[in-house]
């Protein structure tokens, strides 16, 4: 019996098979990511405090490590760090809310006047403006009429926010106190010999988030101070409130700075005229140039390296999934994902599992400088 000695030829050429394999892998990753997002949205009451606690842990992690070096008990150090977190968040919130309450009406009136002036300058039909104003008044009347019926739901929402904040604070305490056990937990959860790789990925992801939180806070503070000083020098009303908007908006990269800067220019245009508005625009642009060419490279270049297009897409996706909270969480989560991908690339490029870092503090297993 004769056998066919001809070599077996695959049905598809090698490039087509490689392309099909990559397409299958991409579809699998998209499906897993989609299920993960769906689970996060469904379980947002539990997921949101965990994410906020991770951000709080990343922000004040250096303080906790310093307290540990001062030979304080881990529980005492974590408690003091949580008190510092409450003081920082509460103080910043009080300053921002107070500034916006005192100057919010003035800012809103100035923006409305600026819109009217711009519409007159560009020749917008007065009838159209009257229709828009009438519609706004009707909407406000409907809202005020339904405000009483929605009081209970509003109280319920406030209760949910307070409960989420308390839960996030408690989780921050436990994350800080038990961070020395995180490496052992990851090692026990990892299948086979992948423990060191999983630990290195977690270290890298947390390091990126920590760098993002610290850098963003410093940059937001510098931007807010510079713009507030510039507005005070130019005599723009509501300068402190506008500076508070700049500080809050800085946690939403690019988009937040653009919106807060636009509001500042409109307020200056309405109250001080075109020349002062141009000067305010110059101040805003100068601060943005300072941030983009000095602050960002110096403060965040070692930890967060993402293209602006990726950041904007992440913000858009976060807003579509979870609104304002999604916009705030999208960038640090995306940065963490990029950190994990970078660690995986380094692992496969080296051809060996990455060893656990030995130069970092032994007390914080998920922090790598």
Tab-separated table of C-alpha atoms in Angstrom:
chain	number	residue	atom	x	y	z
A	1	UNK	CA	0.000	0.000	0.000
A	2	UNK	CA	1.428	3.298	-1.074
A	3	UNK	CA	1.235	6.386	1.124
A	4	UNK	CA	1.070	9.976	-0.072
A	5	UNK	CA	4.591	11.348	0.379
A	6	UNK	CA	3.588	14.890	-0.449
A	7	UNK	CA	4.030	17.334	2.462
A	8	UNK	CA	0.891	18.442	4.209
A	9	UNK	CA	-0.087	21.990	3.306
A	10	UNK	CA	-2.181	24.027	5.747
A	11	UNK	CA	-5.475	25.380	4.508
A	12	UNK	CA	-4.466	28.988	5.261
A	13	UNK	CA	-1.058	30.597	4.839
A	14	UNK	CA	0.997	31.543	7.896
A	15	UNK	CA	0.131	35.295	7.857
A	16	UNK	CA	-3.592	34.541	7.708
A	17	UNK	CA	-3.359	32.091	10.620
A	18	UNK	CA	-1.421	34.609	12.703
A	19	UNK	CA	-3.985	37.291	11.942
A	20	UNK	CA	-6.830	34.959	12.891
A	21	UNK	CA	-5.106	34.064	16.154
A	22	UNK	CA	-4.606	37.714	17.060
A	23	UNK	CA	-8.215	38.530	16.157
A	24	UNK	CA	-9.432	35.713	18.374
A	25	UNK	CA	-7.250	36.934	21.238
A	26	UNK	CA	-8.481	40.524	20.837
A	27	UNK	CA	-12.116	39.394	20.791
A	28	UNK	CA	-11.520	37.318	23.917
A	29	UNK	CA	-9.929	40.265	25.728
A	30	UNK	CA	-12.799	42.543	24.676
A	31	UNK	CA	-15.351	40.002	25.881
A	32	UNK	CA	-13.624	39.605	29.248
A	33	UNK	CA	-13.292	43.384	29.632
A	34	UNK	CA	-16.963	43.834	28.732
A	35	UNK	CA	-18.053	41.309	31.341
A	36	UNK	CA	-15.793	43.008	33.874
A	37	UNK	CA	-17.307	46.434	33.155
A	38	UNK	CA	-20.813	44.964	33.369
A	39	UNK	CA	-20.030	43.410	36.742
A	40	UNK	CA	-18.541	46.683	38.017
A	41	UNK	CA	-21.642	48.622	36.959
A	42	UNK	CA	-23.961	46.008	38.450
A	43	UNK	CA	-22.008	45.890	41.719
A	44	UNK	CA	-21.133	49.583	41.767
A	45	UNK	CA	-22.303	49.938	45.377
A	46	UNK	CA	-19.415	47.665	46.411
A	47	UNK	CA	-16.921	48.424	43.632
A	48	UNK	CA	-16.951	52.224	44.034
A	49	UNK	CA	-15.778	52.252	47.685
A	50	UNK	CA	-13.020	49.767	46.824
A	51	UNK	CA	-11.720	51.949	43.979
A	52	UNK	CA	-11.931	55.096	46.109
A	53	UNK	CA	-10.087	53.307	48.904
A	54	UNK	CA	-7.331	52.279	46.507
A	55	UNK	CA	-6.969	55.882	45.332
A	56	UNK	CA	-6.877	57.118	48.916
A	57	UNK	CA	-4.285	54.478	49.803
A	58	UNK	CA	-2.184	55.493	46.823
A	59	UNK	CA	-2.421	59.189	47.702
A	60	UNK	CA	-1.346	58.847	51.344
A	61	UNK	CA	0.823	55.754	51.058
A	62	UNK	CA	4.059	57.743	51.563
A	63	UNK	CA	2.723	59.154	54.843
A	64	UNK	CA	1.913	55.661	56.085
A	65	UNK	CA	5.374	54.405	55.194
A	66	UNK	CA	6.964	57.352	56.982
A	67	UNK	CA	4.935	56.620	60.114
A	68	UNK	CA	6.027	52.973	59.948
A	69	UNK	CA	9.654	54.111	59.751
A	70	UNK	CA	9.009	56.149	62.907
A	71	UNK	CA	8.374	52.783	64.626
A	72	UNK	CA	4.639	53.261	65.064
A	73	UNK	CA	2.309	50.287	65.201
A	74	UNK	CA	0.788	49.468	61.813
A	75	UNK	CA	-2.762	49.938	63.100
A	76	UNK	CA	-1.889	53.275	64.714
A	77	UNK	CA	-0.086	54.416	61.559
A	78	UNK	CA	-3.049	53.417	59.400
A	79	UNK	CA	-5.454	55.212	61.745
A	80	UNK	CA	-3.402	58.408	61.695
A	81	UNK	CA	-3.148	58.206	57.908
A	82	UNK	CA	-6.929	57.849	57.614
A	83	UNK	CA	-7.355	60.874	59.878
A	84	UNK	CA	-5.006	62.766	57.575
A	85	UNK	CA	-7.092	61.600	54.604
A	86	UNK	CA	-10.268	62.869	56.262
A	87	UNK	CA	-8.542	66.166	57.000
A	88	UNK	CA	-7.214	66.569	53.452
A	89	UNK	CA	-10.456	65.614	51.691
A	90	UNK	CA	-12.651	67.451	54.187
A	91	UNK	CA	-10.509	70.575	54.131
A	92	UNK	CA	-10.282	70.654	50.360
A	93	UNK	CA	-14.014	69.999	50.048
A	94	UNK	CA	-14.815	72.745	52.540
A	95	UNK	CA	-12.626	75.266	50.727
A	96	UNK	CA	-14.052	74.370	47.317
A	97	UNK	CA	-17.701	74.321	48.452
A	98	UNK	CA	-17.355	77.560	50.426
A	99	UNK	CA	-15.685	79.325	47.524
A	100	UNK	CA	-18.323	78.121	45.070
A	101	UNK	CA	-21.196	79.064	47.405
A	102	UNK	CA	-19.851	82.579	47.919
A	103	UNK	CA	-19.073	83.200	44.269
A	104	UNK	CA	-21.285	80.680	42.446
A	105	UNK	CA	-24.122	83.126	41.713
A	106	UNK	CA	-21.664	85.733	40.517
A	107	UNK	CA	-19.893	83.264	38.248
A	108	UNK	CA	-23.187	81.952	36.820
A	109	UNK	CA	-24.434	85.498	36.194
A	110	UNK	CA	-21.168	86.448	34.518
A	111	UNK	CA	-21.275	83.388	32.269
A	112	UNK	CA	-24.889	84.196	31.334
A	113	UNK	CA	-23.978	87.791	30.539
A	114	UNK	CA	-21.015	86.617	28.489
A	115	UNK	CA	-23.273	84.324	26.492
A	116	UNK	CA	-25.663	87.215	25.860
A	117	UNK	CA	-22.823	89.487	24.727
A	118	UNK	CA	-21.429	86.832	22.421
A	119	UNK	CA	-24.852	86.182	20.916
A	120	UNK	CA	-25.328	89.902	20.297
A	121	UNK	CA	-21.873	90.176	18.778
A	122	UNK	CA	-22.397	87.253	16.384
A	123	UNK	CA	-25.960	88.281	15.521
A	124	UNK	CA	-27.996	85.480	17.043
A	125	UNK	CA	-31.713	86.013	16.542
A	126	UNK	CA	-33.340	87.591	19.625
A	127	UNK	CA	-36.459	85.453	19.185
A	128	UNK	CA	-34.341	82.322	19.476
A	129	UNK	CA	-32.822	83.618	22.693
A	130	UNK	CA	-36.297	84.413	24.036
A	131	UNK	CA	-37.439	80.872	23.235
A	132	UNK	CA	-34.396	79.411	24.951
A	133	UNK	CA	-34.931	81.620	28.005
A	134	UNK	CA	-38.604	80.686	28.181
A	135	UNK	CA	-37.764	76.992	27.913
A	136	UNK	CA	-35.198	77.332	30.673
A	137	UNK	CA	-37.754	79.042	32.902
A	138	UNK	CA	-40.320	76.307	32.218
A	139	UNK	CA	-37.737	73.656	33.008
A	140	UNK	CA	-36.814	75.408	36.243
A	141	UNK	CA	-40.489	75.653	37.193
A	142	UNK	CA	-41.025	71.955	36.546
A	143	UNK	CA	-37.926	71.122	38.538
A	144	UNK	CA	-39.020	73.233	41.489
A	145	UNK	CA	-42.488	71.704	41.338
A	146	UNK	CA	-41.098	68.176	41.495
A	147	UNK	CA	-38.452	68.998	44.086
A	148	UNK	CA	-40.740	68.174	47.009
A	149	UNK	CA	-41.707	64.793	45.564
A	150	UNK	CA	-38.037	63.959	45.034
A	151	UNK	CA	-36.947	64.948	48.526
A	152	UNK	CA	-36.916	61.398	49.840
A	153	UNK	CA	-34.889	60.155	46.890
A	154	UNK	CA	-32.441	63.021	47.432
A	155	UNK	CA	-32.047	62.103	51.085
A	156	UNK	CA	-31.536	58.499	50.048
A	157	UNK	CA	-28.818	59.558	47.591
A	158	UNK	CA	-27.043	61.570	50.279
A	159	UNK	CA	-27.242	58.560	52.571
A	160	UNK	CA	-25.715	56.338	49.902
A	161	UNK	CA	-22.878	58.803	49.329
A	162	UNK	CA	-22.142	58.997	53.060
A	163	UNK	CA	-22.255	55.211	53.392
A	164	UNK	CA	-19.901	54.787	50.425
A	165	UNK	CA	-17.511	57.347	51.906
A	166	UNK	CA	-17.457	55.628	55.312
A	167	UNK	CA	-16.943	52.229	53.677
A	168	UNK	CA	-14.125	53.618	51.528
A	169	UNK	CA	-12.463	55.077	54.640
A	170	UNK	CA	-12.666	51.744	56.472
A	171	UNK	CA	-11.278	49.909	53.446
A	172	UNK	CA	-8.433	52.419	53.247
A	173	UNK	CA	-7.575	51.651	56.871
A	174	UNK	CA	-7.496	47.909	56.223
A	175	UNK	CA	-5.548	48.285	52.976
A	176	UNK	CA	-2.893	50.315	54.754
A	177	UNK	CA	-2.727	48.139	57.857
A	178	UNK	CA	-2.568	44.810	56.035
A	179	UNK	CA	-0.487	45.873	53.042
A	180	UNK	CA	2.413	43.744	54.314
A	181	UNK	CA	0.253	40.646	53.794
A	182	UNK	CA	-0.700	41.481	50.211
A	183	UNK	CA	2.321	39.760	48.684
A	184	UNK	CA	1.579	36.505	50.492
A	185	UNK	CA	-2.075	36.696	49.445
A	186	UNK	CA	-1.133	37.177	45.803
A	187	UNK	CA	1.331	34.306	46.001
A	188	UNK	CA	-1.375	32.019	47.386
A	189	UNK	CA	-3.897	33.021	44.722
A	190	UNK	CA	-1.482	32.655	41.802
A	191	UNK	CA	-1.602	29.296	40.006
A	192	UNK	CA	1.616	27.351	39.676
A	193	UNK	CA	4.788	29.391	39.541
A	194	UNK	CA	3.181	32.636	38.371
A	195	UNK	CA	3.262	34.193	41.840
A	196	UNK	CA	6.307	36.440	41.272
A	197	UNK	CA	4.892	37.669	37.970
A	198	UNK	CA	1.489	38.459	39.509
A	199	UNK	CA	3.181	40.281	42.387
A	200	UNK	CA	5.328	42.319	40.002
A	201	UNK	CA	2.243	43.271	37.957
A	202	UNK	CA	0.384	44.357	41.086
A	203	UNK	CA	3.384	46.354	42.264
A	204	UNK	CA	3.676	48.106	38.920
A	205	UNK	CA	-0.061	48.898	38.697
A	206	UNK	CA	-0.197	50.313	42.209
A	207	UNK	CA	2.998	52.289	41.671
A	208	UNK	CA	1.484	53.938	38.587
A	209	UNK	CA	-1.744	54.813	40.426
A	210	UNK	CA	0.247	56.181	43.354
A	211	UNK	CA	2.355	58.343	41.055
A	212	UNK	CA	-0.751	59.570	39.238
A	213	UNK	CA	-2.537	60.586	42.444
A	214	UNK	CA	0.448	62.353	43.962
A	215	UNK	CA	1.397	64.078	40.721
A	216	UNK	CA	-2.145	65.137	39.856
A	217	UNK	CA	-2.693	66.609	43.323
A	218	UNK	CA	0.529	68.622	43.173
A	219	UNK	CA	-0.186	69.817	39.628
A	220	UNK	CA	-3.802	70.721	40.519
A	221	UNK	CA	-2.624	72.768	43.500
A	222	UNK	CA	-0.001	74.625	41.455
A	223	UNK	CA	-2.464	75.321	38.616
A	224	UNK	CA	-5.132	76.578	41.023
A	225	UNK	CA	-2.702	78.880	42.844
A	226	UNK	CA	-1.241	80.326	39.638
A	227	UNK	CA	-4.613	80.973	38.009
A	228	UNK	CA	-6.131	82.373	41.224
A	229	UNK	CA	-3.221	84.796	41.632
A	230	UNK	CA	-3.521	85.850	37.992
A	231	UNK	CA	-7.274	86.437	38.312
A	232	UNK	CA	-6.814	88.440	41.522
A	233	UNK	CA	-4.192	90.647	39.865
A	234	UNK	CA	-6.512	91.252	36.902
A	235	UNK	CA	-9.428	91.989	39.225
A	236	UNK	CA	-11.701	89.229	37.918
A	237	UNK	CA	-14.659	88.604	40.271
A	238	UNK	CA	-14.981	85.187	41.866
A	239	UNK	CA	-11.253	84.456	41.524
A	240	UNK	CA	-11.188	82.075	44.501
A	241	UNK	CA	-14.175	80.111	43.221
A	242	UNK	CA	-12.646	79.885	39.763
A	243	UNK	CA	-9.402	78.667	41.314
A	244	UNK	CA	-11.392	76.012	43.170
A	245	UNK	CA	-12.922	74.915	39.861
A	246	UNK	CA	-9.425	74.660	38.385
A	247	UNK	CA	-8.281	72.488	41.299
A	248	UNK	CA	-11.215	70.088	40.991
A	249	UNK	CA	-11.073	70.035	37.191
A	250	UNK	CA	-7.389	69.100	37.206
A	251	UNK	CA	-8.345	65.569	38.269
A	252	UNK	CA	-9.977	65.189	34.849
A	253	UNK	CA	-6.936	65.667	32.565
A	254	UNK	CA	-7.229	68.019	29.572
A	255	UNK	CA	-11.029	68.238	29.642
A	256	UNK	CA	-11.242	69.646	33.174
A	257	UNK	CA	-8.579	72.279	32.537
A	258	UNK	CA	-10.293	73.308	29.293
A	259	UNK	CA	-13.722	73.725	30.921
A	260	UNK	CA	-12.491	75.599	34.004
A	261	UNK	CA	-10.318	77.866	31.842
A	262	UNK	CA	-13.239	78.600	29.519
A	263	UNK	CA	-15.412	79.582	32.492
A	264	UNK	CA	-12.686	81.938	33.766
A	265	UNK	CA	-12.386	83.622	30.360
A	266	UNK	CA	-16.174	84.032	30.073
A	267	UNK	CA	-16.408	85.570	33.544
A	268	UNK	CA	-13.617	88.021	32.711
A	269	UNK	CA	-15.261	88.882	29.389
A	270	UNK	CA	-18.632	89.596	31.027
A	271	UNK	CA	-17.358	91.691	33.935
A	272	UNK	CA	-14.109	93.290	32.748
A	273	UNK	CA	-14.402	93.409	28.978
A	274	UNK	CA	-12.577	91.995	26.006
A	275	UNK	CA	-9.057	93.158	26.931
A	276	UNK	CA	-9.102	91.588	30.402
A	277	UNK	CA	-10.610	88.417	28.923
A	278	UNK	CA	-7.644	88.206	26.545
A	279	UNK	CA	-5.268	88.635	29.485
A	280	UNK	CA	-7.089	85.884	31.409
A	281	UNK	CA	-6.843	83.649	28.353
A	282	UNK	CA	-3.118	84.344	28.318
A	283	UNK	CA	-2.821	83.407	31.987
A	284	UNK	CA	-4.737	80.163	31.438
A	285	UNK	CA	-2.644	79.249	28.400
A	286	UNK	CA	0.580	80.091	30.236
A	287	UNK	CA	-0.394	77.834	33.127
A	288	UNK	CA	-1.294	75.041	30.705
A	289	UNK	CA	2.054	75.431	28.930
A	290	UNK	CA	3.791	75.313	32.317
A	291	UNK	CA	1.868	72.165	33.178
A	292	UNK	CA	2.429	70.437	29.856
A	293	UNK	CA	6.119	71.258	29.387
A	294	UNK	CA	7.420	71.480	32.962
A	295	UNK	CA	5.114	70.000	35.604
A	296	UNK	CA	3.913	66.915	33.745
A	297	UNK	CA	7.386	65.786	32.546
A	298	UNK	CA	9.025	66.440	35.920
A	299	UNK	CA	6.312	65.103	38.230
A	300	UNK	CA	4.573	62.319	36.321
A	301	UNK	CA	6.895	61.244	33.519
A	302	UNK	CA	8.372	58.361	35.540
A	303	UNK	CA	5.041	56.771	36.405
A	304	UNK	CA	2.298	57.845	33.972
A	305	UNK	CA	3.087	57.903	30.253
A	306	UNK	CA	-0.049	57.912	28.145
A	307	UNK	CA	-0.849	59.670	24.899
A	308	UNK	CA	-3.431	62.474	25.229
A	309	UNK	CA	-5.722	60.668	22.775
A	310	UNK	CA	-5.747	57.610	25.050
A	311	UNK	CA	-6.551	59.828	28.048
A	312	UNK	CA	-9.462	61.497	26.241
A	313	UNK	CA	-10.859	58.143	25.105
A	314	UNK	CA	-10.583	56.814	28.662
A	315	UNK	CA	-12.421	59.868	30.029
A	316	UNK	CA	-15.167	59.482	27.423
A	317	UNK	CA	-15.585	55.788	28.194
A	318	UNK	CA	-15.629	56.466	31.942
A	319	UNK	CA	-18.267	59.173	31.529
A	320	UNK	CA	-20.473	56.863	29.461
A	321	UNK	CA	-20.224	54.110	32.088
A	322	UNK	CA	-20.380	55.973	35.400
A	323	UNK	CA	-20.796	59.703	34.748
A	324	UNK	CA	-18.580	62.128	36.667
A	325	UNK	CA	-17.272	59.380	38.942
A	326	UNK	CA	-16.264	57.395	35.868
A	327	UNK	CA	-14.404	60.408	34.481
A	328	UNK	CA	-12.444	60.718	37.723
A	329	UNK	CA	-11.595	57.010	37.931
A	330	UNK	CA	-10.995	56.332	34.232
A	331	UNK	CA	-7.497	57.787	33.938
A	332	UNK	CA	-5.893	56.138	37.011
A	333	UNK	CA	-7.455	52.790	36.078
A	334	UNK	CA	-6.213	53.131	32.509
A	335	UNK	CA	-2.770	54.050	33.827
A	336	UNK	CA	-2.799	50.926	35.992
A	337	UNK	CA	-3.710	48.801	32.957
A	338	UNK	CA	-0.841	50.321	30.999
A	339	UNK	CA	1.462	49.571	33.923
A	340	UNK	CA	0.409	45.910	33.892
A	341	UNK	CA	0.928	45.723	30.114
A	342	UNK	CA	4.384	47.274	30.505
A	343	UNK	CA	5.293	44.708	33.142
A	344	UNK	CA	4.082	41.863	30.921
A	345	UNK	CA	6.141	43.158	27.997
A	346	UNK	CA	9.215	43.327	30.191
A	347	UNK	CA	8.543	39.798	31.418
A	348	UNK	CA	8.236	38.276	27.959
A	349	UNK	CA	11.138	40.341	26.622
A	350	UNK	CA	13.392	39.012	29.382
A	351	UNK	CA	12.130	35.469	28.958
A	352	UNK	CA	11.977	34.905	32.717
A	353	UNK	CA	9.527	35.745	35.467
A	354	UNK	CA	10.330	39.092	37.099
A	355	UNK	CA	11.748	38.837	40.567
A	356	UNK	CA	10.119	40.621	43.457
A	357	UNK	CA	11.703	43.968	44.153
A	358	UNK	CA	14.034	43.967	47.115
A	359	UNK	CA	14.874	47.669	47.430
A	360	UNK	CA	11.353	48.767	48.388
A	361	UNK	CA	10.060	48.957	51.947
A	362	UNK	CA	9.110	45.550	53.252
A	363	UNK	CA	5.982	46.913	54.896
A	364	UNK	CA	4.160	47.802	51.673
A	365	UNK	CA	3.954	44.856	49.339
A	366	UNK	CA	2.061	46.647	46.602
A	367	UNK	CA	4.216	49.773	46.476
A	368	UNK	CA	7.316	49.997	44.329
A	369	UNK	CA	9.272	53.180	43.890
